PDB file of C-alpha atoms in Angstrom:
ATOM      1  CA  UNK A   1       0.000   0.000   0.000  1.00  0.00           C
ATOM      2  CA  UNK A   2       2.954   2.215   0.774  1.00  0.00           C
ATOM      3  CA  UNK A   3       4.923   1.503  -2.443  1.00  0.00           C
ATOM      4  CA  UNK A   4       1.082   2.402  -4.351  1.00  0.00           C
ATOM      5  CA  UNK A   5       0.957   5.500  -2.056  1.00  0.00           C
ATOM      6  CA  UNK A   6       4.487   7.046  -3.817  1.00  0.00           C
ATOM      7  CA  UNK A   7       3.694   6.046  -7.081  1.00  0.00           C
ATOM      8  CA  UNK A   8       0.610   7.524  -7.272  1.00  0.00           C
ATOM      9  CA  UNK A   9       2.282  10.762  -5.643  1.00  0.00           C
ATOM     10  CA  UNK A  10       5.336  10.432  -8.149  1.00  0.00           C
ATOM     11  CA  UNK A  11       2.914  10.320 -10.956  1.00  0.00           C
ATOM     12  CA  UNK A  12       0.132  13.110 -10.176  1.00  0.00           C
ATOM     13  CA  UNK A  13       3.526  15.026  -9.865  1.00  0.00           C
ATOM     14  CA  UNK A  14       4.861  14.493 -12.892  1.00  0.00           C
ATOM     15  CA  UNK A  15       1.548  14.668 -14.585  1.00  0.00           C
ATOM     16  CA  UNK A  16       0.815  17.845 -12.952  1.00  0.00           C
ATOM     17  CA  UNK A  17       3.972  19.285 -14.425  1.00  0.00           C
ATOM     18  CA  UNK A  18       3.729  17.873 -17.647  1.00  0.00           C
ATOM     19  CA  UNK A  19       0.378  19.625 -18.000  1.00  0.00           C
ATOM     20  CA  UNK A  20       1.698  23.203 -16.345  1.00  0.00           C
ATOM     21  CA  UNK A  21       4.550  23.138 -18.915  1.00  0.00           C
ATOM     22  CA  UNK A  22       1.820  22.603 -22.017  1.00  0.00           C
ATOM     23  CA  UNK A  23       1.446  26.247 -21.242  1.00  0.00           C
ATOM     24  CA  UNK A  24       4.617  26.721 -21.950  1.00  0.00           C
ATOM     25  CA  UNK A  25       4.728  27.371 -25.175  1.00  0.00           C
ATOM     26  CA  UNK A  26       5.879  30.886 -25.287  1.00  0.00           C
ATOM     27  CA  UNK A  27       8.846  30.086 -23.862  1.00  0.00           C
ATOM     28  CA  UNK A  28       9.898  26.888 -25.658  1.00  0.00           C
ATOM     29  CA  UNK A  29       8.602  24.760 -28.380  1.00  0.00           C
ATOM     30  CA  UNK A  30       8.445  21.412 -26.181  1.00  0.00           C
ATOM     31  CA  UNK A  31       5.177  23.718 -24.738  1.00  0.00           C
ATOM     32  CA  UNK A  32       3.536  24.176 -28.213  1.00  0.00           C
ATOM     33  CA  UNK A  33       3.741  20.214 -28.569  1.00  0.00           C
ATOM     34  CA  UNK A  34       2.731  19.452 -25.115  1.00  0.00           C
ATOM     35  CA  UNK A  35      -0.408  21.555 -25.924  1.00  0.00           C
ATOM     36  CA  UNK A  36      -1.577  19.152 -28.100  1.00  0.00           C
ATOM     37  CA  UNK A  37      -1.859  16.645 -25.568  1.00  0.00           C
ATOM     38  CA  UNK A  38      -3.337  19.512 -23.057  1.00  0.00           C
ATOM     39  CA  UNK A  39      -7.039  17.400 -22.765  1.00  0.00           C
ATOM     40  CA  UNK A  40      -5.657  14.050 -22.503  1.00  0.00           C
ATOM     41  CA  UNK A  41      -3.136  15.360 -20.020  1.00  0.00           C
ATOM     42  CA  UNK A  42      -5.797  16.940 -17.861  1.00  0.00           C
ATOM     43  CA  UNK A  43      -7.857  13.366 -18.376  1.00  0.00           C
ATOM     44  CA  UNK A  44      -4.929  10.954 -17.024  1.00  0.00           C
ATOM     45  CA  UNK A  45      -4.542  13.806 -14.006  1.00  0.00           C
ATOM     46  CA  UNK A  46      -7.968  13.681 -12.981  1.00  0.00           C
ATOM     47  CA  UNK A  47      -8.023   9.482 -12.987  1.00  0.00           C
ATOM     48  CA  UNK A  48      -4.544   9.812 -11.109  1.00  0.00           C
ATOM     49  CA  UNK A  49      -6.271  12.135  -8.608  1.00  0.00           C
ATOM     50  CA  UNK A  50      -9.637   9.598  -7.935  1.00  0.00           C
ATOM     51  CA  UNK A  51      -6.987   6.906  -7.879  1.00  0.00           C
ATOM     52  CA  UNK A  52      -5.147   9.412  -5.021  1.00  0.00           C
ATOM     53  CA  UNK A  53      -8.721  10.301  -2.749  1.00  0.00           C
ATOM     54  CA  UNK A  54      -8.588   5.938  -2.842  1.00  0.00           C
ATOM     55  CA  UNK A  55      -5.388   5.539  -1.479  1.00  0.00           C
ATOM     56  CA  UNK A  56      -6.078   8.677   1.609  1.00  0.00           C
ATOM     57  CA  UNK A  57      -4.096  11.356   0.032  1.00  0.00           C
ATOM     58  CA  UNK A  58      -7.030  14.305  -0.358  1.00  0.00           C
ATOM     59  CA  UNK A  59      -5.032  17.201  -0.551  1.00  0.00           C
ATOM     60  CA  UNK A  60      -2.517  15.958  -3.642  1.00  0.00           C
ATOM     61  CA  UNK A  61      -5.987  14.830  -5.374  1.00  0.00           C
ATOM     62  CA  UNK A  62      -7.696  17.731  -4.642  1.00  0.00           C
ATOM     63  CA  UNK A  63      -5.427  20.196  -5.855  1.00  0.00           C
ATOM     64  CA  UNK A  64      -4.463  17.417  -9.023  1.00  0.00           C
ATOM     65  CA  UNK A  65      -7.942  17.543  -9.856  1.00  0.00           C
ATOM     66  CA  UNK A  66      -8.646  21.171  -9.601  1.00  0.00           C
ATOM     67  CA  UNK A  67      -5.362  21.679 -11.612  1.00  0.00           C
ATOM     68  CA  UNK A  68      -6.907  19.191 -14.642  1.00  0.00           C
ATOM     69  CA  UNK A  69     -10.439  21.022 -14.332  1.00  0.00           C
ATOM     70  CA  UNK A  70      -9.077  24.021 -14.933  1.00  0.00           C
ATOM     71  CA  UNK A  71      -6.988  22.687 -17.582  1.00  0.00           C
ATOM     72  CA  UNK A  72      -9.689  20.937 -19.613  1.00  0.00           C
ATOM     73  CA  UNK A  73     -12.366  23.691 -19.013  1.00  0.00           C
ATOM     74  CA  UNK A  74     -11.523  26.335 -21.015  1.00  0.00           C
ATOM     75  CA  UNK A  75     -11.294  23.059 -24.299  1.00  0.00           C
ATOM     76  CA  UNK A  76     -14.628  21.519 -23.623  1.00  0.00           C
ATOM     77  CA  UNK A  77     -16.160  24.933 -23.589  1.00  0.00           C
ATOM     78  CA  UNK A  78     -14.743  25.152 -27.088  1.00  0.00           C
ATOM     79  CA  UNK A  79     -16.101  21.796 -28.226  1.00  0.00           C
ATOM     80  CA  UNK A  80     -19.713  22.683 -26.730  1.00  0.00           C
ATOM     81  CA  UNK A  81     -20.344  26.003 -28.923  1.00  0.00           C
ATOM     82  CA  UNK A  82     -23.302  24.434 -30.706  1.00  0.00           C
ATOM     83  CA  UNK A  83     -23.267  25.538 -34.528  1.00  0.00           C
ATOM     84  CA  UNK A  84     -20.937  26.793 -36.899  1.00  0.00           C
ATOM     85  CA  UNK A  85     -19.164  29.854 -35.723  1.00  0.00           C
ATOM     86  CA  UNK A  86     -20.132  31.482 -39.316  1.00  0.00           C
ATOM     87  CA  UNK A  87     -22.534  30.659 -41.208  1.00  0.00           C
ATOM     88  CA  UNK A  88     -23.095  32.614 -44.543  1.00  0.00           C
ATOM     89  CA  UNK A  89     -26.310  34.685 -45.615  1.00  0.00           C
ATOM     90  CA  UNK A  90     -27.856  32.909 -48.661  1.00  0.00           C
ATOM     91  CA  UNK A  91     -26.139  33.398 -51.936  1.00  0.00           C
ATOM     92  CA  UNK A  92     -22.741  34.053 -50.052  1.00  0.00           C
ATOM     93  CA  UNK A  93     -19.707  31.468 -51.031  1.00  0.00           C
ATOM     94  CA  UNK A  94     -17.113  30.748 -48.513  1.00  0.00           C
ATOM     95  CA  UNK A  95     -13.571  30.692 -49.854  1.00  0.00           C
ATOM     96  CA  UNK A  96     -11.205  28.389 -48.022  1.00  0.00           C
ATOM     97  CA  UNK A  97      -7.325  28.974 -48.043  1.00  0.00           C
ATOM     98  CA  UNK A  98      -4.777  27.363 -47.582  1.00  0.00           C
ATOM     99  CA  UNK A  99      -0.959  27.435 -46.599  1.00  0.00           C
ATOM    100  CA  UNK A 100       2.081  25.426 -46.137  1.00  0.00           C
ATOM    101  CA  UNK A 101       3.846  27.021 -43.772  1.00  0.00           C
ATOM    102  CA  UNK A 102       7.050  25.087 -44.283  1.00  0.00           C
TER     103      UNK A 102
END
């Protein structure tokens, strides 16, 4: 139990920093490709942190979990805007463009 205790400690740890440095990305490019992972980051914290309240360590999982709610918030409030953010009067075309940035 104590060996399941540490790991679970060692891991919402890491996890937690792993997510905090997806925000990173202003500072160095690992951030920008972190970010891409930000929601299933914030998922695997939040399991880590039930898996933490199991094994009697409340304040780790409570502030894990807070830290992946507030991570994953501001995403699934994108993915719930129902509609498309523009839709064109009648007769209008939409003109899509492209670019390889490379």
């Amino acid at each position: 139990m104590r060996f399941l205790r540490g790991l679970a400690r060692v891991l919402l740890v890491l996890g937690v920093a792993v997510l905090v440095a997806s925000y990173a990305g202003a500072v160095h490019p690992l951030g920008d490709s972190l970010a891409v992972f930000r929601l299933w980051l914030a998922g695997g914290v939040a399991v880590l942190a039930v898996l933490a309240f199991g094994l009697r360590q409340r304040w780790l999982g409570a502030l894990s979990f807070v830290a992946a709610s507030f991570a994953a918030a501001p995403i699934l409030f994108a993915f719930s805007v129902t509609g498309p953010l523009y839709t064109p009067a009648p007769g209008d075309s939409v003109r899509i463009y492209s670019k390889n940035t490379l």
